[in-house]
Structure formats: C-alpha cells, structure tokens
PDB file of C-alpha atoms in Angstrom:
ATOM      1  CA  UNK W   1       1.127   1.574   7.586  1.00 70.00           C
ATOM      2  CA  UNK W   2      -0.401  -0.306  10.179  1.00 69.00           C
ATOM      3  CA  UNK W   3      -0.029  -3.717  10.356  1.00 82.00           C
ATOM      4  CA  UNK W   4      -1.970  -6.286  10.946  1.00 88.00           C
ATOM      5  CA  UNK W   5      -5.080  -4.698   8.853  1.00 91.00           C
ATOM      6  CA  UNK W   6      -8.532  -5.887   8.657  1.00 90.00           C
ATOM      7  CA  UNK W   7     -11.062  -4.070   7.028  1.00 92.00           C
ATOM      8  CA  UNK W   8      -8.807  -0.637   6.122  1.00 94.00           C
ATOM      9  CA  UNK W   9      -5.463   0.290   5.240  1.00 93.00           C
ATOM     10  CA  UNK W  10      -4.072   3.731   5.488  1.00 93.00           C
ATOM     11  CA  UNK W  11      -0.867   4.250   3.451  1.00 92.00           C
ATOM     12  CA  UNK W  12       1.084   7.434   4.260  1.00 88.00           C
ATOM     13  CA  UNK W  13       4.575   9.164   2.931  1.00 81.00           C
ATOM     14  CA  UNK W  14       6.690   9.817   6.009  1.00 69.00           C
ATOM     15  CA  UNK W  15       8.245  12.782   6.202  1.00 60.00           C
ATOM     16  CA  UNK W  16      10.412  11.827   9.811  1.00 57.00           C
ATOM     17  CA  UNK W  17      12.675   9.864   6.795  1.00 50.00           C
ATOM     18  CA  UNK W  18      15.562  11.919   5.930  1.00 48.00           C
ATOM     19  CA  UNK W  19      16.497   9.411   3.168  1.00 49.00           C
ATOM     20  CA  UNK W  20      12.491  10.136   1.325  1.00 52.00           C
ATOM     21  CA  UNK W  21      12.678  12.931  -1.033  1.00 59.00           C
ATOM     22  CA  UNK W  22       9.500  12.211  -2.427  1.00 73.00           C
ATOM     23  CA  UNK W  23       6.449  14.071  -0.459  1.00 83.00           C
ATOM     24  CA  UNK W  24       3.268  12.177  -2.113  1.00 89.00           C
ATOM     25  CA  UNK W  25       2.497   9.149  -4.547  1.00 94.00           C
ATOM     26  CA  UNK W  26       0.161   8.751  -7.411  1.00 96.00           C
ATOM     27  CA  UNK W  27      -0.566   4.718  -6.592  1.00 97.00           C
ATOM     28  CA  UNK W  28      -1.268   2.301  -4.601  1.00 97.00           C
ATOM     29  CA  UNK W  29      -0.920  -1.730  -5.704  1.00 97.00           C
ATOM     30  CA  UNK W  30      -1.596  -4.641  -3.247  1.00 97.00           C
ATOM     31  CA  UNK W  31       0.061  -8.312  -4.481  1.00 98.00           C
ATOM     32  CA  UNK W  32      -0.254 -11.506  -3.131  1.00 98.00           C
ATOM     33  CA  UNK W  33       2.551 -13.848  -1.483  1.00 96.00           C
ATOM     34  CA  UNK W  34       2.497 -15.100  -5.753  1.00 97.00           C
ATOM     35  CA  UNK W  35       2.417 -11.513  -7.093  1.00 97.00           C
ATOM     36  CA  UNK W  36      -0.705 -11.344  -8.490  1.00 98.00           C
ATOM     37  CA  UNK W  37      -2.306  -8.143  -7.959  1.00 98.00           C
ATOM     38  CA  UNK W  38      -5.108  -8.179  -5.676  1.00 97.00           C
ATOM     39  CA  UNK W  39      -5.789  -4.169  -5.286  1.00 96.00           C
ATOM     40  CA  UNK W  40      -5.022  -1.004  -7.060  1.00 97.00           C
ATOM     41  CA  UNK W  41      -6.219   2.369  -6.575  1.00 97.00           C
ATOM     42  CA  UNK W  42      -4.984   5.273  -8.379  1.00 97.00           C
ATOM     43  CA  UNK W  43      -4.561   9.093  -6.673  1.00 96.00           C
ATOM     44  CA  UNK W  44      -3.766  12.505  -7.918  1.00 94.00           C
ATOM     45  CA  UNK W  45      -0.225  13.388  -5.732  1.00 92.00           C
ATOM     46  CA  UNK W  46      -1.264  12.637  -2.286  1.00 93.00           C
ATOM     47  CA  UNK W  47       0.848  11.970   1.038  1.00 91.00           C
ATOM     48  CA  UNK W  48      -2.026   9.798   2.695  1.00 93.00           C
ATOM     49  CA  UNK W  49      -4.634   7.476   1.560  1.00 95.00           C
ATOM     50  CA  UNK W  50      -7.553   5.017   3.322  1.00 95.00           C
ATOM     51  CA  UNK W  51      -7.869   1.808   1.101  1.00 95.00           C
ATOM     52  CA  UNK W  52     -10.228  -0.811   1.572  1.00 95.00           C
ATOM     53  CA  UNK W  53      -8.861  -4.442   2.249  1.00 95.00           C
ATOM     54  CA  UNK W  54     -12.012  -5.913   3.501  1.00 94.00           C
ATOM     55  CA  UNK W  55     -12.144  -8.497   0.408  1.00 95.00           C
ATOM     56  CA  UNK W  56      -8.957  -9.565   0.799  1.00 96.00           C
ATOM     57  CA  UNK W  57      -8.379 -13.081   2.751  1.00 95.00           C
ATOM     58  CA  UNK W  58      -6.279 -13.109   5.804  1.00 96.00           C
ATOM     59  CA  UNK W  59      -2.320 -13.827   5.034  1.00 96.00           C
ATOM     60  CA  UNK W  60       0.579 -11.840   3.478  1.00 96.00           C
ATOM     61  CA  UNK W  61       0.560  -9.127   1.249  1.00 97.00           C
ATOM     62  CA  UNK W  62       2.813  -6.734  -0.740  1.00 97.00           C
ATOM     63  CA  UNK W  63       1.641  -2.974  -0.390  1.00 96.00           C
ATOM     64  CA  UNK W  64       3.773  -1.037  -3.037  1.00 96.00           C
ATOM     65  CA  UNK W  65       3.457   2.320  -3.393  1.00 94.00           C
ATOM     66  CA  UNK W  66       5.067   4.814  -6.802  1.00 94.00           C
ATOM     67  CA  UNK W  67       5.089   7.840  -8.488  1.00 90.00           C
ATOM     68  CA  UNK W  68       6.837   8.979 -11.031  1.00 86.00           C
ATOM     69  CA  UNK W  69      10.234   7.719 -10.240  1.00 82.00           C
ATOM     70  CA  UNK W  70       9.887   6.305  -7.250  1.00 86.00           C
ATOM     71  CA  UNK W  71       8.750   2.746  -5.751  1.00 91.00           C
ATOM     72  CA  UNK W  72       8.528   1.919  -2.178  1.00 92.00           C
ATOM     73  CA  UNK W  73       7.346  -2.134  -1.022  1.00 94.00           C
ATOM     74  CA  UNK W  74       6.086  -3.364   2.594  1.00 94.00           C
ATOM     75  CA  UNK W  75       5.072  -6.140   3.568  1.00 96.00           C
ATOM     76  CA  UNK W  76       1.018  -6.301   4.805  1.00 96.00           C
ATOM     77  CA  UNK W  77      -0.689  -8.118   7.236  1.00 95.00           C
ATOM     78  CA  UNK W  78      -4.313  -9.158   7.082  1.00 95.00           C
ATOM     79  CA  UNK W  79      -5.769 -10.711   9.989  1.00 93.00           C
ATOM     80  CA  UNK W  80      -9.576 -10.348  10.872  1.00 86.00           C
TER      81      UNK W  80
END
C-alpha cells in the first residue's frame, strides 16, 4: 500500500513476508479515525486490487484487509 493516496489505492498480499501464509484476500474495508466504514469492496481470492478513494476526505484511515481466517489492518493516508 502506498501511502499518502489520493484518488486510488492499490492493496496487495506480499509475498517477501515470511510470517504471511495467506497468498490472496476476499475483502477489502476502509474505516474512519471513529470506525465507521467508509468503503468496502468485495473480491473473489485475489493477491492485488485498485480501489477507488477519490470520495473520501483527506485524513486517516483504516485499510483492513480478510479472508477466511485471516485479518490484516494499516493505517491510510489521504491527502489530495
């Protein structure tokens, strides 16, 4: 993930991580600095996805990403 974003965010599984035994997710959620969910987009088992943040104000986010039995969080920047 590349942060700060402004208009796109591409989320990726990275495979450098020996500790990731997961490959792909099925999810992607986007919460504010409250935890109210601003974005979700669901996917069929992929290792990289675009998602557009171009409605979202400029701050903090939460980008968390999950598949079955797994959850990762990082934190998102949105500056335009």
């Amino acid at each position: 993930m590349l942060n700060p974003a402004n208009n796109s965010l591409t989320v990726s599984v990275n495979d450098d991580n020996a500790n990731t035994s997961y490959s792909s997710f099925d999810e992607v959620r986007i919460y504010d600095q409250q935890g109210n969910l601003k974005t979700y987009q669901k996917f069929n088992k992929v290792s990289l996805a675009t998602i557009n943040v171009k409605d979202l104000f400029n701050g903090t986010y939460i980008v968390e990403i999950s598949s079955a039995g797994y959850k990762e969080r990082q934190q998102l920047i949105i500056q335009k």
